[in-house]
XYZ file of C-alpha atoms in Angstrom:
670
model
C 130.015 90.442 60.731
C 130.444 90.030 64.472
C 127.518 88.833 66.597
C 129.138 88.586 70.030
C 127.000 91.311 71.656
C 124.191 88.873 72.436
C 126.623 86.498 74.123
C 127.956 89.399 76.178
C 124.555 90.040 77.741
C 124.305 86.436 78.933
C 127.780 86.731 80.402
C 126.866 90.025 82.051
C 123.845 88.345 83.675
C 125.998 85.501 84.989
C 128.605 87.952 86.268
C 125.924 89.848 88.207
C 124.710 86.669 89.840
C 128.173 85.836 91.160
C 129.602 89.349 91.519
C 130.071 89.099 95.264
C 132.067 85.856 95.087
C 135.608 85.551 93.787
C 135.400 81.931 92.563
C 132.676 79.616 91.199
C 133.155 77.277 94.186
C 132.389 80.077 96.629
C 129.367 81.065 94.547
C 127.996 77.499 94.582
C 128.732 77.077 98.315
C 126.903 80.310 99.064
C 123.803 79.259 97.113
C 123.708 75.846 98.823
C 124.130 77.423 102.274
C 121.287 79.865 101.620
C 119.053 76.960 100.573
C 119.866 74.927 103.690
C 119.569 77.791 106.193
C 116.518 79.712 104.968
C 112.946 78.821 105.896
C 111.532 80.821 102.975
C 110.373 78.722 100.015
C 110.637 81.703 97.649
C 114.320 82.223 98.543
C 114.993 78.498 98.116
C 113.258 78.556 94.738
C 115.339 81.520 93.503
C 118.613 79.879 94.584
C 117.715 76.579 92.892
C 117.042 78.504 89.670
C 120.456 80.193 89.940
C 122.102 76.783 90.403
C 120.286 75.473 87.311
C 121.468 78.462 85.253
C 125.038 77.902 86.442
C 125.055 74.217 85.399
C 123.063 74.437 82.144
C 126.151 74.601 79.885
C 128.160 72.103 81.927
C 125.730 69.390 83.079
C 122.208 69.486 81.609
C 120.973 66.640 83.822
C 122.006 68.454 86.976
C 120.613 71.746 85.635
C 117.199 70.167 84.934
C 117.116 68.593 88.416
C 117.743 71.980 90.056
C 115.053 73.558 87.863
C 112.458 71.036 89.040
C 113.438 71.560 92.688
C 113.060 75.298 92.268
C 109.683 74.826 90.603
C 108.437 72.714 93.532
C 109.245 75.513 96.009
C 107.821 78.218 93.680
C 104.236 76.894 93.592
C 102.973 79.317 96.248
C 104.651 82.367 94.722
C 103.345 83.666 91.345
C 106.502 85.725 90.761
C 108.829 82.757 91.218
C 106.535 80.555 89.067
C 106.913 83.145 86.298
C 110.698 83.160 86.793
C 110.705 79.380 86.314
C 109.663 79.772 82.670
C 112.484 82.255 82.035
C 115.099 79.872 83.438
C 113.492 76.968 81.536
C 113.897 79.005 78.345
C 117.593 79.444 79.203
C 117.874 75.682 79.709
C 116.528 74.945 76.200
C 118.625 77.734 74.591
C 120.771 76.031 71.953
C 119.047 72.669 72.573
C 115.478 73.167 71.348
C 114.751 76.605 69.867
C 110.987 76.063 69.749
C 110.718 75.171 73.446
C 113.063 78.033 74.283
C 110.844 80.545 72.444
C 107.640 79.204 74.034
C 109.037 79.484 77.565
C 110.444 83.002 77.055
C 107.036 84.207 75.834
C 105.329 82.406 78.741
C 107.732 84.078 81.212
C 106.984 87.526 79.741
C 103.226 86.942 80.024
C 103.413 85.712 83.637
C 105.805 88.511 84.696
C 103.713 91.261 83.060
C 101.447 91.512 86.137
C 104.396 92.632 88.297
C 105.405 96.293 88.088
C 108.799 96.217 89.845
C 112.183 97.098 88.326
C 113.349 93.518 88.821
C 110.311 92.201 86.918
C 110.931 94.639 84.044
C 114.566 93.548 83.859
C 113.657 89.852 83.890
C 111.152 90.430 81.069
C 113.788 92.349 79.088
C 116.210 89.424 79.553
C 113.589 86.933 78.336
C 112.867 88.986 75.211
C 116.597 89.479 74.603
C 117.189 85.730 74.634
C 114.133 85.286 72.401
C 115.813 87.662 69.917
C 118.997 85.606 70.204
C 117.045 82.515 69.098
C 115.692 84.455 66.086
C 119.217 85.532 65.140
C 120.454 81.936 65.287
C 117.650 81.097 62.820
C 118.758 84.004 60.514
C 115.476 85.816 61.231
C 116.994 89.307 61.537
C 113.615 91.006 61.247
C 112.207 88.970 64.153
C 115.298 89.689 66.264
C 115.078 93.451 65.581
C 111.356 93.492 66.378
C 111.961 91.776 69.744
C 114.848 94.089 70.678
C 113.372 97.425 69.552
C 109.701 96.932 70.472
C 110.086 94.855 73.645
C 113.609 94.812 75.094
C 114.347 98.556 74.875
C 111.076 99.772 76.531
C 111.365 97.198 79.334
C 115.064 97.959 79.896
C 114.270 101.670 80.227
C 111.622 100.880 82.857
C 114.152 98.714 84.721
C 116.531 101.699 84.870
C 119.781 99.715 84.439
C 122.135 101.744 82.212
C 124.608 98.903 81.666
C 121.858 96.527 80.578
C 120.273 99.175 78.339
C 123.639 100.007 76.736
C 124.182 96.341 75.868
C 120.790 96.218 74.151
C 121.641 99.239 71.985
C 124.874 97.522 70.857
C 122.912 94.306 70.135
C 120.524 96.189 67.836
C 123.425 97.908 66.073
C 125.106 94.552 65.480
C 122.037 93.125 63.729
C 121.908 96.152 61.403
C 125.599 95.541 60.651
C 124.918 91.867 59.906
C 122.438 92.904 57.191
C 124.859 95.631 55.952
C 122.675 98.563 57.008
C 125.606 100.395 58.557
C 124.061 103.868 58.677
C 121.056 102.621 60.680
C 123.452 101.088 63.208
C 125.172 104.419 64.029
C 122.530 105.994 66.391
C 122.244 102.734 68.361
C 126.047 102.500 68.647
C 126.196 106.067 69.972
C 123.479 105.331 72.546
C 125.254 102.177 73.701
C 128.622 103.923 74.068
C 126.981 106.751 76.026
C 125.416 104.287 78.499
C 128.775 102.513 79.034
C 130.777 105.672 79.794
C 130.303 105.314 83.561
C 130.532 101.510 83.698
C 132.494 100.074 86.669
C 136.092 99.072 86.032
C 135.248 95.365 86.193
C 132.951 95.865 83.171
C 135.286 97.849 80.934
C 135.015 94.998 78.425
C 131.502 96.236 77.540
C 132.820 99.644 76.445
C 135.728 97.985 74.592
C 133.223 95.810 72.728
C 131.151 98.902 71.850
C 134.205 100.750 70.489
C 135.269 97.753 68.375
C 131.725 97.283 67.044
C 131.670 100.975 66.049
C 135.069 100.566 64.340
C 133.721 97.577 62.371
C 130.641 99.562 61.367
C 132.628 102.543 60.051
C 134.967 100.155 58.259
C 131.895 98.785 56.456
C 131.085 102.386 55.439
C 134.760 102.852 54.341
C 134.991 105.773 56.754
C 138.502 104.930 57.933
C 138.967 108.144 59.900
C 136.157 107.144 62.272
C 137.399 103.547 62.236
C 140.814 104.724 63.482
C 139.183 106.905 66.159
C 137.276 103.991 67.745
C 140.220 101.609 67.379
C 142.381 104.044 69.367
C 139.683 104.406 72.053
C 139.448 100.620 72.368
C 143.252 100.280 72.575
C 143.491 102.915 75.324
C 140.805 101.183 77.377
C 142.358 97.736 76.835
C 145.697 99.026 78.136
C 143.946 100.373 81.251
C 142.157 97.044 81.790
C 145.222 94.768 81.968
C 145.350 94.581 85.775
C 141.615 94.836 86.445
C 139.864 91.788 87.900
C 136.835 90.923 85.755
C 134.418 88.028 85.347
C 135.224 87.818 81.637
C 138.573 87.265 79.887
C 139.734 90.582 78.462
C 141.990 88.630 76.024
C 138.915 87.896 73.896
C 138.508 91.615 73.237
C 142.219 92.063 72.679
C 141.905 89.426 69.935
C 138.952 91.318 68.423
C 140.992 94.523 68.531
C 143.902 92.971 66.618
C 141.557 91.457 64.025
C 139.750 94.769 63.513
C 143.068 96.679 63.357
C 144.446 94.204 60.803
C 141.418 94.808 58.556
C 141.887 98.573 58.934
C 145.605 98.520 58.064
C 144.982 96.249 55.058
C 142.270 98.604 53.783
C 144.579 101.640 54.205
C 147.557 99.829 52.540
C 149.690 99.830 55.728
C 150.911 96.284 55.189
C 153.692 96.210 57.780
C 151.368 97.302 60.590
C 148.754 94.885 59.282
C 151.264 92.015 59.595
C 152.242 93.046 63.122
C 148.634 93.101 64.284
C 147.863 89.875 62.440
C 150.720 88.122 64.280
C 149.370 89.356 67.619
C 145.885 88.144 66.672
C 147.200 84.700 65.642
C 149.106 84.396 68.915
C 146.014 85.216 71.001
C 143.743 82.977 68.890
C 146.048 80.020 69.582
C 146.082 80.798 73.321
C 142.280 80.979 73.356
C 141.925 77.922 71.090
C 139.788 80.020 68.712
C 140.416 78.247 65.405
C 137.763 80.168 63.489
C 139.439 83.489 64.277
C 142.815 81.866 63.554
C 141.632 80.837 60.090
C 140.181 84.286 59.343
C 143.283 86.266 60.309
C 145.734 83.750 58.851
C 144.162 83.990 55.395
C 144.369 87.811 55.570
C 148.042 87.538 56.552
C 148.776 85.198 53.624
C 147.280 87.791 51.240
C 149.577 90.506 52.621
C 152.629 88.229 52.355
C 151.824 87.430 48.709
C 151.718 91.158 47.914
C 155.108 91.542 49.624
C 156.449 88.502 47.691
C 157.226 86.623 50.923
C 156.139 83.358 49.383
C 157.633 80.788 51.843
C 155.839 82.418 54.769
C 152.586 82.571 52.797
C 152.990 78.886 51.869
C 153.483 77.895 55.510
C 150.288 79.697 56.535
C 148.212 78.033 53.800
C 149.505 74.560 54.674
C 148.534 75.154 58.320
C 145.072 76.249 57.186
C 144.624 73.036 55.196
C 145.231 71.042 58.391
C 142.795 73.099 60.476
C 139.593 71.177 61.205
C 137.427 74.290 60.980
C 138.834 75.073 57.520
C 138.329 71.603 56.076
C 134.837 71.158 57.545
C 133.335 73.567 54.959
C 133.689 72.797 51.233
C 133.908 76.458 50.219
C 136.742 77.041 52.709
C 138.692 74.069 51.336
C 138.171 75.235 47.763
C 139.354 78.750 48.640
C 142.520 77.407 50.330
C 143.312 74.957 47.468
C 143.013 77.746 44.874
C 145.290 79.981 46.957
C 147.970 77.243 47.122
C 147.740 76.568 43.375
C 148.104 80.294 42.648
C 151.064 80.575 45.052
C 152.991 77.666 43.473
C 152.230 78.979 39.983
C 153.629 82.380 40.966
C 156.814 80.808 42.392
C 157.290 78.543 39.336
C 156.658 75.258 41.147
C 154.383 73.936 38.435
C 154.211 70.360 39.790
C 152.736 71.467 43.131
C 150.616 74.091 41.393
C 149.153 71.352 39.181
C 148.596 69.035 42.157
C 146.654 71.681 44.131
C 144.826 72.809 40.994
C 143.788 69.197 40.423
C 142.476 68.982 44.008
C 140.649 72.260 43.514
C 139.161 71.064 40.207
C 138.090 67.763 41.743
C 136.431 69.564 44.634
C 134.896 72.106 42.260
C 133.650 69.313 39.999
C 131.983 67.631 42.964
C 130.274 70.911 43.776
C 129.351 71.387 40.100
C 128.127 67.807 39.842
C 125.962 68.287 42.890
C 124.654 71.553 41.433
C 124.168 69.862 38.030
C 122.144 67.056 39.605
C 120.012 69.620 41.347
C 119.525 71.587 38.103
C 118.618 68.407 36.165
C 116.150 67.450 38.842
C 114.594 70.911 38.655
C 114.404 70.672 34.835
C 112.692 67.281 35.064
C 110.164 68.693 37.453
C 109.537 71.652 35.122
C 109.181 69.307 32.081
C 106.690 67.073 33.863
C 104.791 70.130 35.003
C 104.561 71.460 31.396
C 103.298 68.084 30.133
C 100.672 67.956 32.832
C 99.607 71.492 31.991
C 99.174 70.513 28.310
C 96.952 67.591 29.266
C 94.963 69.829 31.544
C 94.473 72.379 28.733
C 93.159 69.702 26.341
C 90.806 68.316 28.971
C 89.614 71.797 29.805
C 88.849 72.484 26.138
C 86.836 69.262 25.873
C 84.872 69.993 28.992
C 84.387 73.726 28.438
C 81.097 73.357 26.522
C 79.675 70.996 29.132
C 80.779 73.336 31.877
C 79.030 76.304 30.245
C 75.722 74.460 30.351
C 76.308 73.376 33.922
C 77.213 76.953 34.867
C 73.951 78.268 33.510
C 72.020 75.845 35.696
C 74.282 76.482 38.644
C 73.884 80.251 38.311
C 70.189 80.079 39.075
C 70.835 77.677 41.952
C 73.538 79.996 43.295
C 71.213 82.989 43.224
C 68.588 81.101 45.173
C 71.235 79.763 47.514
C 72.712 83.220 48.137
C 69.300 84.625 48.968
C 68.734 81.774 51.429
C 72.172 82.241 52.968
C 71.609 86.003 53.261
C 68.357 85.445 55.140
C 70.015 82.814 57.332
C 72.911 85.181 58.138
C 70.451 87.902 59.160
C 68.679 85.445 61.474
C 71.957 84.219 62.977
C 73.256 87.777 63.469
C 69.994 88.723 65.168
C 70.255 85.720 67.464
C 73.898 86.516 68.269
C 72.998 90.141 68.956
C 70.215 89.063 71.309
C 72.470 86.538 73.130
C 75.352 89.009 73.406
C 73.008 91.674 74.758
C 71.882 89.295 77.503
C 75.458 88.261 78.215
C 76.597 91.901 78.320
C 73.810 92.764 80.746
C 74.797 89.812 82.958
C 78.449 90.852 82.820
C 77.547 94.434 83.765
C 75.563 93.131 86.716
C 78.476 90.929 87.819
C 80.860 93.850 87.418
C 78.551 96.071 89.461
C 78.329 93.434 92.212
C 82.118 93.074 92.206
C 82.490 96.843 92.510
C 80.125 96.838 95.485
C 82.103 94.010 97.101
C 85.374 95.879 96.493
C 83.939 99.075 97.965
C 82.672 97.186 101.030
C 86.030 95.432 101.460
C 87.873 98.750 101.175
C 85.480 100.295 103.691
C 86.158 97.443 106.113
C 89.906 97.875 105.631
C 89.571 101.636 106.248
C 87.540 100.976 109.402
C 90.118 98.469 110.642
C 92.889 100.955 109.850
C 91.150 103.721 111.826
C 90.489 101.301 114.709
C 94.119 100.177 114.783
C 95.440 103.743 114.627
C 92.976 104.836 117.316
C 93.936 101.862 119.486
C 97.649 102.598 118.996
C 97.148 106.296 119.870
C 95.079 105.375 122.919
C 97.711 102.868 124.056
C 100.393 105.510 123.690
C 98.322 108.030 125.648
C 97.533 105.550 128.445
C 101.184 104.456 128.566
C 102.365 108.064 128.920
C 99.719 108.795 131.546
C 100.668 105.660 133.515
C 104.375 106.404 133.255
C 104.248 110.168 133.852
C 101.187 110.347 136.159
C 100.697 107.241 138.250
C 104.375 106.271 137.918
C 105.441 109.683 139.202
C 102.986 109.503 142.126
C 104.204 106.040 143.144
C 107.832 107.161 142.906
C 107.055 110.236 145.071
C 105.268 108.079 147.630
C 108.249 105.688 147.755
C 110.740 108.555 148.234
C 108.619 110.204 150.960
C 108.182 106.912 152.811
C 111.923 106.229 152.625
C 112.699 109.736 154.009
C 110.133 109.241 156.796
C 111.771 105.955 157.821
C 115.221 107.541 157.835
C 114.070 110.601 159.860
C 112.440 108.442 162.533
C 115.521 106.217 162.675
C 113.118 103.342 162.683
C 115.215 100.741 160.888
C 113.539 97.855 162.660
C 110.056 98.410 161.294
C 109.666 95.396 158.957
C 106.226 96.437 157.724
C 107.528 99.783 156.459
C 110.326 97.976 154.601
C 107.790 95.626 153.009
C 105.689 98.619 151.942
C 108.772 100.213 150.277
C 109.540 96.926 148.467
C 105.905 96.632 147.329
C 106.034 100.199 145.975
C 109.269 99.360 144.123
C 107.626 96.256 142.567
C 104.553 98.298 141.639
C 106.725 100.901 139.885
C 108.617 98.138 137.985
C 105.366 96.458 136.931
C 103.943 99.837 135.851
C 106.982 100.523 133.667
C 106.735 97.034 132.111
C 103.074 97.633 131.240
C 103.895 101.041 129.737
C 106.767 99.549 127.738
C 104.457 96.874 126.273
C 101.880 99.491 125.337
C 104.327 101.773 123.485
C 107.400 100.190 121.819
C 109.978 102.774 122.786
C 112.872 100.587 121.631
C 111.318 100.558 118.122
C 110.986 104.337 117.953
C 114.584 104.823 119.102
C 116.535 102.015 117.433
C 114.215 100.567 114.776
C 112.246 97.392 114.128
C 115.139 94.921 114.291
C 116.310 96.136 117.715
C 112.728 96.196 119.046
C 112.003 92.632 117.923
C 115.323 91.382 119.262
C 114.575 93.082 122.616
C 111.090 91.517 122.635
C 112.560 88.040 122.061
C 115.184 88.565 124.774
C 112.454 89.708 127.185
C 110.377 86.573 126.573
C 113.352 84.180 126.862
C 113.593 82.340 130.195
C 115.252 79.222 131.556
C 112.303 77.183 130.285
C 111.779 79.047 126.978
C 114.322 79.710 124.200
C 113.260 82.393 121.671
C 115.552 82.601 118.598
C 115.397 85.675 116.336
C 116.717 85.809 112.722
C 116.834 89.012 110.625
C 117.749 88.044 106.997
C 118.313 90.050 103.782
C 116.611 93.268 104.993
C 118.635 96.301 103.940
C 116.032 99.083 104.444
C 113.371 98.978 107.156
C 109.737 99.997 106.309
C 108.221 103.333 107.463
C 107.644 103.774 111.210
C 103.861 103.230 111.102
C 104.338 99.942 109.229
C 107.132 98.941 111.660
C 104.704 99.407 114.577
C 102.090 97.248 112.817
C 104.706 94.507 112.174
C 105.843 94.756 115.817
C 102.241 94.325 117.072
C 101.705 91.303 114.793
C 104.865 89.590 116.076
C 104.102 90.606 119.675
C 100.630 89.026 119.467
C 101.926 85.832 117.813
C 104.699 85.373 120.406
C 102.284 86.106 123.254
C 99.925 83.392 121.979
C 102.795 80.901 121.752
C 103.912 81.689 125.311
C 100.451 81.776 126.947
C 98.537 79.044 125.132
C 101.061 76.675 123.511
C 103.409 76.127 126.505
C 106.263 76.076 123.966
C 109.904 75.348 124.913
C 111.441 76.699 121.698
C 110.247 79.508 119.412
C 111.866 80.631 116.123
C 111.093 84.115 114.750
C 112.445 84.791 111.243
C 112.051 88.021 109.209
C 113.084 88.343 105.547
C 112.277 90.727 102.691
C 112.170 90.544 98.868
C 111.443 93.855 97.116
C 108.198 95.151 98.746
C 107.212 91.807 100.329
C 108.055 91.409 104.040
C 108.027 87.753 105.229
C 107.461 86.695 108.875
C 107.747 83.077 110.052
C 107.010 82.005 113.670
C 107.570 78.325 114.528
C 107.058 76.797 118.016
C 107.127 73.269 119.467
C 104.142 73.781 121.758
C 100.748 72.159 121.615
C 98.716 72.922 118.507
C 95.167 74.199 118.100
C 92.376 74.058 115.521
C 93.393 76.776 113.049
C 90.259 76.170 110.918
C 87.775 77.441 113.517
C 85.198 79.969 112.224
C 86.271 83.588 112.693
C 83.555 84.228 115.304
C 84.998 81.443 117.522
C 88.593 82.675 117.338
C 90.267 84.598 120.143
C 90.538 88.403 120.168
C 94.339 88.247 119.854
C 94.195 86.147 116.680
C 91.513 88.421 115.200
C 93.649 91.508 115.913
C 96.673 89.862 114.316
C 94.691 88.999 111.150
C 93.250 92.531 111.015
C 96.743 94.033 111.116
C 97.905 91.653 108.371
C 94.941 92.660 106.196
C 95.745 96.311 106.932
C 99.085 95.836 105.116
C 97.391 93.952 102.215
C 99.064 90.767 103.404
C 98.255 87.103 103.832
C 98.577 84.816 106.852
C 98.871 81.019 106.873
C 98.577 79.083 110.158
C 99.696 75.451 110.109
C 98.528 73.756 113.315
C 96.338 70.871 114.418
C 94.640 70.203 117.704
C 96.294 67.557 119.926
C 99.466 67.687 117.806
C 102.780 69.320 118.645
C 104.027 72.411 116.854
C 102.540 75.494 115.159
C 103.900 77.370 112.107
C 102.684 80.839 111.116
C 103.730 82.247 107.710
C 102.920 85.901 106.997
C 103.520 87.984 103.849
C 103.096 91.783 104.102
C 103.234 94.492 101.422
C 105.415 97.334 102.727
C 106.967 100.536 101.386
C 110.764 100.199 101.463
C-alpha cells in the first residue's frame, strides 16, 4: 500500500519556505542576504535553521554547521530555541530514529508555552514527523496515535486548511496499510474537502488524495468508486500540465497509471490495462523509479501471459531479472524465476524451463535450508528446556518435604514481620503526611506572596499607564493651546506690525524689521515645540512615516541618522504607535544631546506580536548599570513606556568607551 502522503507533507513544508523564489539559488541567496543585512539575532537564527533544513538531504556536514550557528543566535529567544529542536529532529530523520523522536518531543514541549498559529503549526509538524518515524518502524498504532491525538488538534488551531487536509490523507493511508479500508473513508473525505480550494501550484495534493481514495476503494473491491476517483485525478492531472509547481507532477502521473492498471486488470479490461502499464513503465524509467518499474512490469507480464503474447512476456521477465531492486530481495528473485520456468514450460521450451526451475529450486532450497536450520535450532532449545524442566521437577519433589517444614517456620516469622511492617508503614505515612502538610503550608504562603507581588506589579503598571496617557493628553492639549492660542496671537501681532510698517511707508526702520523677523522666528519655534509634543505626522501617515520624519529632522551636516523599516506588514494600533514613537524619540534625543554621536542607526522589525527596536550610535558611552534612582528622567520614561507594552529593554554601553546599543522588544497587537 502507498505511503507517500507523509513525504508530501515534508515537500509541502519545503515548498512554503521557498515559495517566493523561482530557483534554489535565489532562495539560498535570499537567506544569506537576510542574515548579513539584519541586526536581529532571532531573524538570523531562523534563516540559519532554514539553510540547515535545505542542506540536510544533500550535505549533512553543512546542515549541522548551519544548525549550530542558528542555535548560537537563538539563545536569547525561547521561541527560536524551541524551533532548534524541531530542526534538529529533521536533521536526524532517517539517520538516527531515536534522536529524531527525542528532539521532536522536546520541540513540542518547548513550543507548548506559545499560543500563536505559527507555534501550533510548528508543533503539528514535529508530531507529524514523529509519526513518520513510527511508520518507518512499522509501529502503525504509534503513528495513528500521534496523528489523531496530537497532529489533528494542533493543525486545527493553526487554521491552515492545506496542512490539515494533508494530515487527514496521512491518517487514511495508515488505515489502508493495515487493510482497514472502511476506517480510512471518512479521513479521505475530509482531506479531499480541505484540498478543494488549494492554489493551482498545489494541485498535486488533490491529485494524491484522489489516487489514495481510488486505491482504498480498490481494496474494498468497489470498482465504481475506484473509477470515479481515477477520473477525477485524470481530469486534474490534465489541467496541471502547464502549471508551475515546486514538485514534479510526473510522479503523480506515474501513480495514476499504476492505479489505473490495477483497476483495469481487476475489471478484466486487459487492453486498457496494457496501455496504462506501458505509460507507467515509460514514466518510471524517466524518473529512475525501479521499484515502480518492477511492480508494473510484473503486472504487465501477467496480462501478456493471459493473452498468449509469450515473447513480450519473456522480454519483461528477463529485464526484471537484471533489475538491481528485483534481485536484492530473495522472494522477488524466487517469484521471477518461477514465472520464467512457467513461461518456458507453457511455450514448450523444456530446456530453459528446467534451467529456471533448477535456479528456483536452488534458491528455494537455500531458503528452506535456512528455515530448517532455524527450526532445528528451535527444537534443540525446546528439548534442552524439557530436560531442564524434568530435572527441576525431580529436585522439587526431593525438596518439597523440607520446604514444607521451612514454610511452617517462615509463616510465623512472616506474620510477625507483616505486623512490624504494617506499624512501620503507618509511622512513615504519618511522617510523610506531617511533612507534606508543612510543605503545602509553605507553598501556599509562597503562592500568596507571589500573588501580592503580581498585584503590586500590575498596580504599578496601571499607574504608569494612567500617567503616560495623562501626560500624552496634557501634551496634546498644551500643543493645541500653543498652536491655536499663542501661535495665533503671535501671527496676528506679526501681520499688524507688517501692515503698520507699510502704512507709514517707513521702510528704513531697521528695528521694526528686526522685530518682524523675531516674531517670525518665535512662530517657527512655537510650531516646532507643538510638533514635538503631538506627533501629527504619525496620526496622518502612520508610524513609519513619523519615525522617518523624526530621523530626517534630526539629521544635520554633522549627524547622519539612518532609518530601516523591515518585515512589518501591519502597523500596531494608534495608541501603541504613539508609545513606540515616544520611546524612539527619547532614545534618539539622548543620543543627540548626551552622546555627541556622528552616526545613528534606527532599525524596526516585527515577528508575529513582537516588535523589535534597535538603536546604535557611535557616541560616547555611559554607565548603563547605574541604580534606577540615579538614572535620568528621560531614561526612566523610556523604560516605563517599554514596561507599559510588556516589553524588555537591553542597553549595551560602558563609560569612557565609544558606542551605545539599545535593543527593545515590545508586545503589540497587530
